[in-house]
Coordinates of C-alpha atoms in Angstrom, one line a residue:
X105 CA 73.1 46.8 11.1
X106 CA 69.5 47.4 10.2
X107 CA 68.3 50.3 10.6
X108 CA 65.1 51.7 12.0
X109 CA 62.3 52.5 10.0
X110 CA 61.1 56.1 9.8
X111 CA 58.5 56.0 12.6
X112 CA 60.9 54.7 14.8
X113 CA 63.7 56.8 13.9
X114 CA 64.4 60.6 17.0
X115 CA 64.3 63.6 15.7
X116 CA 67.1 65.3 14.3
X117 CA 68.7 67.7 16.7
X118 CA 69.2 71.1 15.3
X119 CA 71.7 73.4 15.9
X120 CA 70.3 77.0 17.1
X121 CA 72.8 80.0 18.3
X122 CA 73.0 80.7 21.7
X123 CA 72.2 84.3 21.5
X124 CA 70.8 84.7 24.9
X125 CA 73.6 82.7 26.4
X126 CA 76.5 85.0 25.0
X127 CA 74.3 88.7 25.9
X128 CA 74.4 87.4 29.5
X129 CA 77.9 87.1 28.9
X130 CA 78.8 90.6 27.5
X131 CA 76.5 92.6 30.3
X132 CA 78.3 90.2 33.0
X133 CA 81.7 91.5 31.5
X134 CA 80.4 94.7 31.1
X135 CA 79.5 94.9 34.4
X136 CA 83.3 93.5 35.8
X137 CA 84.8 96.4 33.8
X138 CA 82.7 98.8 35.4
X139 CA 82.7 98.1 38.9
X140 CA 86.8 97.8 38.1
X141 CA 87.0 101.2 36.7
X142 CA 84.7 103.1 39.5
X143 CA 87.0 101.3 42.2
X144 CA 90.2 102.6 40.5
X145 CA 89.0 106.0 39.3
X146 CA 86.5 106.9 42.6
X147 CA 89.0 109.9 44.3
X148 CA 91.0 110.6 41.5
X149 CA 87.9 111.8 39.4
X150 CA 86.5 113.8 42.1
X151 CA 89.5 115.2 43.2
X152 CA 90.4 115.6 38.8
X153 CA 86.7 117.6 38.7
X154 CA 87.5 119.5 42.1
X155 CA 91.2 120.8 40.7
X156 CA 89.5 121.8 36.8
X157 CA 86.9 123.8 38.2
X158 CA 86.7 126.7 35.7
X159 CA 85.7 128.6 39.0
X160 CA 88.4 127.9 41.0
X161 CA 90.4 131.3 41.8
X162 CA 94.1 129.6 42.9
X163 CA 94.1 128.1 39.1
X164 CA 98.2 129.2 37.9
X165 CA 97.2 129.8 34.3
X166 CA 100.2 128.2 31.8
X167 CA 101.9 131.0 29.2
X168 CA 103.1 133.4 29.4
X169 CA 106.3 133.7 31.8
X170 CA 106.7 138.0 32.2
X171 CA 110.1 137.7 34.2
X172 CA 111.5 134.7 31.6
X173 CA 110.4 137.1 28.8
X174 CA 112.5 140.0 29.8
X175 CA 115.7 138.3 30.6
X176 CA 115.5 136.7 27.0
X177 CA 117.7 138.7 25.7
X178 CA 116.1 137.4 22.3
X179 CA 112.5 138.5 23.4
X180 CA 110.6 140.6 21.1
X181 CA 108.9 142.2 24.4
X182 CA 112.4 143.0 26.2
X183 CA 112.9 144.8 22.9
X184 CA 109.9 146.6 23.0
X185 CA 110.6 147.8 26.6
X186 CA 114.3 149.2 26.2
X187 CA 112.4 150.8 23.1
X188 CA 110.3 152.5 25.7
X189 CA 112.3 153.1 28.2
X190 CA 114.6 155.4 25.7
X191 CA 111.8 156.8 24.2
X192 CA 110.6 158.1 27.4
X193 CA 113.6 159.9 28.2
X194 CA 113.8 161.7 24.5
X195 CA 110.1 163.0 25.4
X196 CA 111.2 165.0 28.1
X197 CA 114.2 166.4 25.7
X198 CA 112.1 167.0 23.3
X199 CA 110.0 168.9 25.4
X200 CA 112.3 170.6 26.4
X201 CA 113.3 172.2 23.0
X202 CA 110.2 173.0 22.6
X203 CA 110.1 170.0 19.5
X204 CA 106.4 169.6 20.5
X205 CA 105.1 167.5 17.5
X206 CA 108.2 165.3 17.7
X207 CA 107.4 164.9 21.3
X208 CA 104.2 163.7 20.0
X209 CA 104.8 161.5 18.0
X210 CA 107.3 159.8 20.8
X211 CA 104.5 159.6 23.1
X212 CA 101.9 158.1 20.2
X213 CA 104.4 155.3 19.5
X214 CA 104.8 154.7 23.4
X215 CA 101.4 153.7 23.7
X216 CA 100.9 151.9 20.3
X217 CA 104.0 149.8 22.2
X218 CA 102.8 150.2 25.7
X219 CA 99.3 148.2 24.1
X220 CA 100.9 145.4 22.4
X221 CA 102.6 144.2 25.5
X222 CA 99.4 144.9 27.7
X223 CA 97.8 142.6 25.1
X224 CA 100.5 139.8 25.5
X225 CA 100.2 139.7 29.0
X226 CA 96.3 139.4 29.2
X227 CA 96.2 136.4 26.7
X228 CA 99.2 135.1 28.3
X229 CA 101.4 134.5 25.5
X230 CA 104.6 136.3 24.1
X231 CA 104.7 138.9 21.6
X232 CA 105.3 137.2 18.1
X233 CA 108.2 138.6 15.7
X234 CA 104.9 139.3 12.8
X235 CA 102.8 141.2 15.1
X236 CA 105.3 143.5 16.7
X237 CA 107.5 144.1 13.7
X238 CA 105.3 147.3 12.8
X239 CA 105.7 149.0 16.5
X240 CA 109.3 148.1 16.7
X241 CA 110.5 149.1 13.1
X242 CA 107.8 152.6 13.9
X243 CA 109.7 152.8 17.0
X244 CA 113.8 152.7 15.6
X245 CA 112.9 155.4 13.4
X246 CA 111.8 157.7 15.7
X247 CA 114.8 156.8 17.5
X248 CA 116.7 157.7 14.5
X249 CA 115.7 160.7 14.0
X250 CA 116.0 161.6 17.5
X251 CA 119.8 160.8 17.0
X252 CA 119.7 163.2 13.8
X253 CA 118.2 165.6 16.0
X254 CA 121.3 165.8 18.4
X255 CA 119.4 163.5 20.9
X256 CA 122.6 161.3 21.2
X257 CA 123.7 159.6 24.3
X258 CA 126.5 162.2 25.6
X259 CA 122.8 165.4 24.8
X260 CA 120.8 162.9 26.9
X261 CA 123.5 162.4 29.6
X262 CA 124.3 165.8 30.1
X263 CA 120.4 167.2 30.3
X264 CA 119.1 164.5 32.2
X265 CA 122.1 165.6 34.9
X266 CA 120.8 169.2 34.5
X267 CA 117.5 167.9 34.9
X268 CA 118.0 166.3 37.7
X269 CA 120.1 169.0 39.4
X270 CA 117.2 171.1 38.6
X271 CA 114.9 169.1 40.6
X272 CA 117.3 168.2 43.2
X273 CA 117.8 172.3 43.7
X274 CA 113.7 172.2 44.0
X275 CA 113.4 169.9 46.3
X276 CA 115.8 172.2 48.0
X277 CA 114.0 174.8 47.9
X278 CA 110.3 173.3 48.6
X279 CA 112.2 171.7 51.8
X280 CA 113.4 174.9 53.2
X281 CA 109.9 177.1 52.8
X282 CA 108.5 173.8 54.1
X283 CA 110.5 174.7 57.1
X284 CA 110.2 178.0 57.5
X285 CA 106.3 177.7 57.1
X286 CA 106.5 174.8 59.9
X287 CA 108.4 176.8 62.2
X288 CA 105.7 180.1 61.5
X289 CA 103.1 177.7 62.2
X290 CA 104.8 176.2 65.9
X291 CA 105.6 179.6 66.9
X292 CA 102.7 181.5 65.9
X293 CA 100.1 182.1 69.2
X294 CA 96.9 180.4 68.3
X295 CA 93.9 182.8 68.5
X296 CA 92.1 181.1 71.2
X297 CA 95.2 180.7 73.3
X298 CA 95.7 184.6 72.7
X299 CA 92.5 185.3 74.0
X300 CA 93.3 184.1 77.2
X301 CA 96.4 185.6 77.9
X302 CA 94.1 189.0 77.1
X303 CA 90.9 188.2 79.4
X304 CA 93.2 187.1 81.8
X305 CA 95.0 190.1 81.9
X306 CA 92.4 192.2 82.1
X307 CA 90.5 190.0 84.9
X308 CA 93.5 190.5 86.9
X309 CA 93.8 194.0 86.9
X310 CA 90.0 194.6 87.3
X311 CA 89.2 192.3 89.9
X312 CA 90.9 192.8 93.4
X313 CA 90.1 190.0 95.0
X314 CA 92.1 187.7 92.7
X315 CA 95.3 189.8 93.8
X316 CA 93.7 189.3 97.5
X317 CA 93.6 185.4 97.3
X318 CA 97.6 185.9 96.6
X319 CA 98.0 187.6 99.6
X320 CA 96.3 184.6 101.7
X321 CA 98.3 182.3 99.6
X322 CA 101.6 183.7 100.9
X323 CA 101.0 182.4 104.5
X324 CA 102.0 178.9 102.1
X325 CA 105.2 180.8 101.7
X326 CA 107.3 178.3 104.0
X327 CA 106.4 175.1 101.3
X328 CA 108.5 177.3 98.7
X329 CA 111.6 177.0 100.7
X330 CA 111.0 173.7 102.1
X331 CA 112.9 171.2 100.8
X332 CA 111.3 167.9 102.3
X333 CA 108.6 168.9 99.4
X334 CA 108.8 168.1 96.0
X335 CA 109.7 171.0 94.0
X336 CA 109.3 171.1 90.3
X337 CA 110.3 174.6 88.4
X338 CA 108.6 175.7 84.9
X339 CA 109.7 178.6 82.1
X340 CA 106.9 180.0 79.9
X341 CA 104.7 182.0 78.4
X342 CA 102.1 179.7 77.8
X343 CA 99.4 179.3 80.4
X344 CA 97.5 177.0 79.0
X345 CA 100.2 174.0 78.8
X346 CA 101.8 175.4 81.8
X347 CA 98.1 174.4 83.3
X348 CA 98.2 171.0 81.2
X349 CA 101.6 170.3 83.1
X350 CA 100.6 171.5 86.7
X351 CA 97.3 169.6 86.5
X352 CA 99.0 166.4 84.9
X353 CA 101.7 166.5 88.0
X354 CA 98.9 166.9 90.3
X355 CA 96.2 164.2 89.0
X356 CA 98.7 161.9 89.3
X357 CA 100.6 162.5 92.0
X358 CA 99.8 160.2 95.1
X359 CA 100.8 163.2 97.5
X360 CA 99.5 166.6 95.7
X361 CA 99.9 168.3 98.8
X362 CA 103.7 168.0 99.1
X363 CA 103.8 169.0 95.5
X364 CA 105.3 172.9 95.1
X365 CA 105.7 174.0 91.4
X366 CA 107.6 177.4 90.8
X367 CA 106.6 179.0 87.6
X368 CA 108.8 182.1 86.2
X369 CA 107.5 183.8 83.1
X370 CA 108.1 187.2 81.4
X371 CA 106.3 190.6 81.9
X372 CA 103.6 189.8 79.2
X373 CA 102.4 187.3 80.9
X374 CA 102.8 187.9 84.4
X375 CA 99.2 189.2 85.0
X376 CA 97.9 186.3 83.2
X377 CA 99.6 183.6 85.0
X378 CA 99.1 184.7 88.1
X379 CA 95.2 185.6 87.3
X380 CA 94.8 181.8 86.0
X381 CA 96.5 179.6 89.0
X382 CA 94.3 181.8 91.4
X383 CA 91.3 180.8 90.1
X384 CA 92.2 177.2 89.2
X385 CA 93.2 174.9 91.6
X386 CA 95.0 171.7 91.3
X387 CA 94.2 169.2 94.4
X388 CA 96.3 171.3 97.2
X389 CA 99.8 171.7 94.9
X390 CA 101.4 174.8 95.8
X391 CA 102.0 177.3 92.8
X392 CA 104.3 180.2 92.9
X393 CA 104.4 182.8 89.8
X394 CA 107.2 184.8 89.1
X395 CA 108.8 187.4 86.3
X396 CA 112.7 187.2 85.3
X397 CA 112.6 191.0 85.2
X398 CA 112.5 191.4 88.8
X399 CA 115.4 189.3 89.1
X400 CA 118.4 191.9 89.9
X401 CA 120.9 189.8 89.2
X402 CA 119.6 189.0 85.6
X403 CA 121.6 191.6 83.6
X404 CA 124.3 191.6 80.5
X405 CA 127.2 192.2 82.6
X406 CA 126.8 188.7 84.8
X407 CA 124.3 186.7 81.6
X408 CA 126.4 186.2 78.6
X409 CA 123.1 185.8 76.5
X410 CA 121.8 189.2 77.2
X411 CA 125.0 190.5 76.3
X412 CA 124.8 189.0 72.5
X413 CA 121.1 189.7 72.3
X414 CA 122.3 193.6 72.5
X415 CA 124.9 193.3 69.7
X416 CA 124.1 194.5 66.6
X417 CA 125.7 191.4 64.2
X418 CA 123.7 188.6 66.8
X419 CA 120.5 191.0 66.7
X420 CA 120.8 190.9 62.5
X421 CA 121.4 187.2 62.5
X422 CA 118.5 186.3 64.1
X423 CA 116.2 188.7 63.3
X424 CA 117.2 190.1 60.1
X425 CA 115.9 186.7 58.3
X426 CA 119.1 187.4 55.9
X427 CA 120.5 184.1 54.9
X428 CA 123.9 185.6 53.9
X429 CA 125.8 181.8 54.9
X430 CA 123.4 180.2 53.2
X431 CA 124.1 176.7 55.2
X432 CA 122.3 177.1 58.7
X433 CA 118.8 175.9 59.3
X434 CA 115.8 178.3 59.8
X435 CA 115.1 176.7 62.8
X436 CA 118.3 177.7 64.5
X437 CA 118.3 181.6 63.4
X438 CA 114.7 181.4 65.6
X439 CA 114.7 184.2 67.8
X440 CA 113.4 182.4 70.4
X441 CA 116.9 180.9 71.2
X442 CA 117.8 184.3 72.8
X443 CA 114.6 184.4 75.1
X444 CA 115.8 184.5 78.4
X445 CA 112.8 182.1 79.4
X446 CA 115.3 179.4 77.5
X447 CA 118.2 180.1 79.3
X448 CA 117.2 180.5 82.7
X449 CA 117.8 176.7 83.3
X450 CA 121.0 177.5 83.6
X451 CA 120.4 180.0 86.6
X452 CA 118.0 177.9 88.8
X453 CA 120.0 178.2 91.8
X454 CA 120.1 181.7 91.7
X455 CA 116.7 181.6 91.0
X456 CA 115.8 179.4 93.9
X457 CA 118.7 179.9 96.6
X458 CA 117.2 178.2 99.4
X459 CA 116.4 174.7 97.2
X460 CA 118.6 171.4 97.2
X461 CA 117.5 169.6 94.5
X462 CA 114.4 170.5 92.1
X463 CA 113.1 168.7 88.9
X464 CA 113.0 171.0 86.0
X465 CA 110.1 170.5 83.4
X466 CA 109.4 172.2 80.1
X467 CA 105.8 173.2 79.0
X468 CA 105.1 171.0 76.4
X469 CA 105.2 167.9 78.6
X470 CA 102.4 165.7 80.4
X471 CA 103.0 163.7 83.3
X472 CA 101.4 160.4 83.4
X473 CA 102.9 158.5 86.9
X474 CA 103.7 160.0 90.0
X475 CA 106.8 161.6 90.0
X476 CA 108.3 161.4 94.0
X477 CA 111.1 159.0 93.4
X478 CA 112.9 160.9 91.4
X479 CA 113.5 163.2 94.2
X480 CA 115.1 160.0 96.1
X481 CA 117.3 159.3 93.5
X482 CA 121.1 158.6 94.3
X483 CA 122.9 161.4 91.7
X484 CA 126.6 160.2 92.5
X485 CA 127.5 163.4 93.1
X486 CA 126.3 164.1 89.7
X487 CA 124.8 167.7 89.0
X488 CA 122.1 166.7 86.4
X489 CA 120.0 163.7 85.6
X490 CA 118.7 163.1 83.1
X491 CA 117.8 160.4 80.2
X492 CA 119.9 160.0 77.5
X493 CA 118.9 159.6 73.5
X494 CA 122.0 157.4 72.0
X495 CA 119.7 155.3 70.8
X496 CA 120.6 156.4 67.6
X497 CA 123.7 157.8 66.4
X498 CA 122.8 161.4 65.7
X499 CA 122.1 162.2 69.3
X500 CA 125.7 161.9 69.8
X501 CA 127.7 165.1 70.5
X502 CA 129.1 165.1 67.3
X503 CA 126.0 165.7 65.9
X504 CA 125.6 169.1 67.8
X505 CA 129.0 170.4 68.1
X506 CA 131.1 171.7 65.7
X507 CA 134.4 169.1 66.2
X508 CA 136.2 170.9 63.6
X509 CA 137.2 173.3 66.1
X510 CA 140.1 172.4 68.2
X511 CA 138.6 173.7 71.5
X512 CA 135.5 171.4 71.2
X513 CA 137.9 168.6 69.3
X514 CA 140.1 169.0 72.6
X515 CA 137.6 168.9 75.6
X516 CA 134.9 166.5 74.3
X517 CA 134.8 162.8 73.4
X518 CA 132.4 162.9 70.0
X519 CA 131.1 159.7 70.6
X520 CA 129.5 161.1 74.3
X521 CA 125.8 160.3 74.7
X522 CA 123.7 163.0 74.5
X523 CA 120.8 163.4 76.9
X524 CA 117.0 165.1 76.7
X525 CA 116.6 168.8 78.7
X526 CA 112.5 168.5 79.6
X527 CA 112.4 166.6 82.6
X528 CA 115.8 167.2 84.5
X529 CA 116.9 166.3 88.0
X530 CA 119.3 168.9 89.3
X531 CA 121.0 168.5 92.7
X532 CA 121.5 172.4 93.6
X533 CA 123.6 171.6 96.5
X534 CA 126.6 170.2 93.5
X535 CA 125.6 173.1 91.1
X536 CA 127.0 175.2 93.1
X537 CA 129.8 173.1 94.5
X538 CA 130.9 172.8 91.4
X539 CA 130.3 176.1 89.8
X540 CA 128.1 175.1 87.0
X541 CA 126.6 178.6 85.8
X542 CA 130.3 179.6 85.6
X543 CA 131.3 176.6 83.2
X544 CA 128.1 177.8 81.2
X545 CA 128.9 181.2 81.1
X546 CA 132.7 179.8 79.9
X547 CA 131.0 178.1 76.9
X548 CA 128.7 180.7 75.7
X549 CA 131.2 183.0 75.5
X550 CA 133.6 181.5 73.6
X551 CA 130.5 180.6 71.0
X552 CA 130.1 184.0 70.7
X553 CA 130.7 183.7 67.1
X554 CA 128.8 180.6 66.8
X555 CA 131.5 178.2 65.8
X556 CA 130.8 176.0 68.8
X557 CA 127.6 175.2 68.1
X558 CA 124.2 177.0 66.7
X559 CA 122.7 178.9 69.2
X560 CA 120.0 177.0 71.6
X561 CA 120.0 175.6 74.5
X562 CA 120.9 172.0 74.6
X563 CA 123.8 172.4 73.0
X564 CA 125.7 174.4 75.9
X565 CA 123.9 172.4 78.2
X566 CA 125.5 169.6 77.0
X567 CA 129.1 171.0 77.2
X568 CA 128.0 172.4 80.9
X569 CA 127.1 169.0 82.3
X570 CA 129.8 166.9 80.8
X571 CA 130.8 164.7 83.0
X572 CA 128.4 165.6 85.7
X573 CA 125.1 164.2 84.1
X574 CA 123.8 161.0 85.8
X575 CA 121.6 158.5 83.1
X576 CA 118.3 158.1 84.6
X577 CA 115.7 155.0 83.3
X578 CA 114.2 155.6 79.8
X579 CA 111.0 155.4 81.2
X580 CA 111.2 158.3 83.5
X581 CA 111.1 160.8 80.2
X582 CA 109.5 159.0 76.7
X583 CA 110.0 162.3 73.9
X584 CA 109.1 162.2 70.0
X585 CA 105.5 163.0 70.8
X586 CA 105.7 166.3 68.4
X587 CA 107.2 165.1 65.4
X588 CA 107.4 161.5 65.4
X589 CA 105.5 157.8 65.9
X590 CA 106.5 156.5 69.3
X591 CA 106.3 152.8 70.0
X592 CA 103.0 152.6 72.1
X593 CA 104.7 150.2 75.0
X594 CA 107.4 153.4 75.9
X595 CA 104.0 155.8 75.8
X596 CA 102.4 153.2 78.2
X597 CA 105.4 152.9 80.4
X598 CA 106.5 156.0 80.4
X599 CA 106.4 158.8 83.2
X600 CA 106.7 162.0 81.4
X601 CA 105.5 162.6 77.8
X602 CA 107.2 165.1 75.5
X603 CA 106.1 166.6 72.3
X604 CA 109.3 168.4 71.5
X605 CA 109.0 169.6 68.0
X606 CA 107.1 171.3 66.0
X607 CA 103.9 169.7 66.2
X608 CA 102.6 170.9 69.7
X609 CA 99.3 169.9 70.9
X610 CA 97.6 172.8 71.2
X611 CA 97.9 173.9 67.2
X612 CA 96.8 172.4 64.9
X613 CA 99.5 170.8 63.5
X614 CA 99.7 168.6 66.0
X615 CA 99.8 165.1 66.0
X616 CA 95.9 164.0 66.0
X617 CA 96.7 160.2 67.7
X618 CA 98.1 162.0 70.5
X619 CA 96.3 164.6 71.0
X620 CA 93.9 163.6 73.1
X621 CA 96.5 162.6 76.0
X622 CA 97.1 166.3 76.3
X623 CA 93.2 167.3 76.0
X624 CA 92.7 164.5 78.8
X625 CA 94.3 167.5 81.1
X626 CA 92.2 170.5 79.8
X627 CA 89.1 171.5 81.5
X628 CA 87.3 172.3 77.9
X629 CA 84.7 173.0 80.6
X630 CA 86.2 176.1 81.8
X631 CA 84.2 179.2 81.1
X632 CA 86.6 181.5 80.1
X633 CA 88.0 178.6 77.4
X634 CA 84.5 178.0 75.9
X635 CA 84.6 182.0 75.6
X636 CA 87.8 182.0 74.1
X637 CA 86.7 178.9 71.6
X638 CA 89.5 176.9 72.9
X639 CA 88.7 173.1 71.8

């Protein structure tokens, strides 16, 4: 074939690289990838960056396991502590033989220990063999030379008893003047309270119109003998929470009028008791005052109590302060147990012959409900109701009598339910149907050594109602209030509120929370209570 001359001849075509060709290529692969990787990686990143925080608080640092470390019995810090702990124990040895410098030396070592495993557990990684081979190898020759010292096991077992017995007989001892200085404190007359009884007595005396409002009063003298009223009976010597009691009965009673109380006190305080309920009154109640020394029949040939409080032995047990058994509780060699004002629970219907039934209350009480239905009551021919505390098992009566004797061990069942004296139902008509001061004066005088029970009063009262008690509702008598916490629902249900104990609310050691539901009853308004500082 010919071919075409030069002119005619197209232009070579020449090869050039395609460099713009393949950068679109790698920026549109580039850009696949990433759109791939955002849609794969979009929550787990954030979710990654949330968890990582460095300020996150609820991050569980990794390391160091304390609890793992210690049960290794391999661990160089388990060693470290039993180190410790034995040193510890040789310190107070030591001390006590008066080795001070090796004592010392113990306690130096302690802390050079005590350090390296404070440092461990802040970086979160166990003690090493290198870096605690100092502290331990410091630490066994101590040890060593405690056992050359005589500080051997059977040394350390046999003064650590000692020691403890020591501490054990101190504890002892701080418990028992912590008792006695409790019991000086409940039974001590506060000053302000004091004063009253004084101004009191004086106003009486001094001012014949008080004893002239008495006189008017006594045309009321059918309501103490009437027994379609409700009668309520109080024995004390303190007129200010014999007021708090009175006043609480009558705020809260929905028929003051038919309310009679019938107060019986002692010579002291006559004067003052009768000076205060004339000038106070409480929304219509009746009040009648009287003394137990004008009561005839109140003497040591008929009272069994009066007859111990006259012999010599009873007179040095209780007010001797000798502890010559050494086993019975301060608080039942009190003296008060043999006031009369205790007892005379036991004599109401001598007290008040003409009654049926009466509700007895004790003077560190409040009353919170009205209290007429337990005059409606249906006793079952019962002599006594009242609530009982077997709630727990020491208010059982084996908790209060001595069962070891065979006349207690003979009469009584031990696992009886006790009951509360302090808001009591008594149905006169079956005390004295049934003979009921007799069965007490029985009991009290077969306890005249006191190996029935310590002396008091709930004790025989127990042992005079048995059988003849009837259990009333919980709520009708809530107690606790003077030396315990009470649940707040029984306070709020309950009728009647006791601070038995020690912790009364007029000292101050009483109970600050409740407090003020005893104030609620005071007039702190009262003139001759801001005179006495009473608050």
């Amino acid at each position: 074939m010919r071919r075409r001359g030069s002119d005619f001849r197209r232009p070579t075509r020449r090869r050039v690289p395609n460099v713009f060709f393949w950068l679109l290529l790698s920026a549109f692969i580039i850009f696949l990838c990433i759109v791939f990787l955002s849609k794969q990686t979009q929550n787990p990143t954030s979710r990654s960056t949330y968890i990582k925080s460095p300020h996150r608080h609820d991050r569980v640092p990794e390391g160091l396991n304390v609890t793992e470390e210690m049960l290794n019995p391999s661990s160089v810090a388990r060693q470290l502590y039993d180190q410790i702990s034995l040193a510890k124990a040789l310190v107070v040895i030591a001390k006590e033989s008066n080795d001070l410098q090796f004592a010392w030396e113990l306690s130096a070592q302690i802390r050079n220990s005590q350090v390296l495993l404070s440092n461990a557990a802040l970086r979160r990684n166990p003690l090493t063999t290198r870096e605690s081979e100092t502290a331990i190898r410091d630490m066994a020759l101590l040890l060593y030379q405690a056992q050359r010292l005589h500080y051997d096991s059977a040394t350390m077992i046999m003064r650590l008893k000692a020691k403890i017995q020591g501490v054990e007989e101190q504890m002892s001892s701080l418990g028992e003047k912590s008792s006695k200085y409790g019991q000086i404190a409940a039974e001590e007359v506060p000053k302000g309270l004091y004063c009253i009884g004084v101004r009191l007595t004086t106003e009486w005396f001094k001012t014949s119109n008080l004893q002239g409002k008495i006189k008017k009063r006594r045309q009321m003298v059918l309501n103490l003998k009437d027994n379609n009223l409700y009668h309520f009976c109080i024995f004390s010597d303190n007129v200010l929470a014999t007021s708090v009691v009175v006043n609480s009965t009558a705020c809260n009673s929905r028929s003051p009028e038919k309310v009679v109380f019938h107060l019986v006190t002692d010579e002291v305080n006559y004067a003052a008791m009768k000076a205060w309920f004339s000038i106070n009154s409480f929304r219509g109640v009746t009040v009648d005052v009287q003394k137990f020394e004008d009561f005839t029949w109140l003497n040591a040939s008929y009272v069994p109590v009066l007859k111990q409080l006259q012999d010599s032995n009873t007179q040095n047990y209780y007010f001797s302060g000798n502890t010559y058994d050494g086993r019975t509780p301060i608080k039942f060699r009190n003296p008060k147990y043999l006031s009369m004002l205790n007892h005379l629970r036991f004599y109401i219907p001598e007290i008040f012959p003409a009654l049926n039934k009466v509700v007895f209350l004790d003077d560190d009480i409040i009353v919170q409900k009205d209290l007429s239905a337990l005059f409606s009551i249906d006793m079952n021919n019962n002599v006594n109701g009242a609530v009982e505390t077997c709630m727990e098992t020491f208010h059982r009566y084996h908790k209060y009598l001595n069962y070891s004797h065979p006349l207690i061990r003979a009469h009584f069942d031990p696992d009886t339910c006790g009951w509360a004296f302090g808001m009591n139902v008594f149905d006169l008509v079956q005390w004295r149907k049934q003979n009921v001061t007799g069965i007490y004066h029985y009991w009290q005088e077969k306890n005249v050594d006191r190996t029935l029970w310590k002396l008091g009063t709930l004790p025989p009262g127990l042992l005079t109602f048995y059988g003849l008690t009837e259990p009333l509702d919980p709520s009708w008598h809530v107690l606790g209030l003077g030396y315990t916490n009470v649940d707040p629902q029984l306070i709020e249900n309950g009728a009647v509120l006791h601070f038995n104990g020690n912790s009364k609310p007029w000292l101050k050691i009483g109970i600050e929370k409740y407090k003020p539901m005893w104030d609620k009853y005071v007039d702190y308004g009262q003139p001759l209570l801001q005179k006495c500082n009473v608050h």
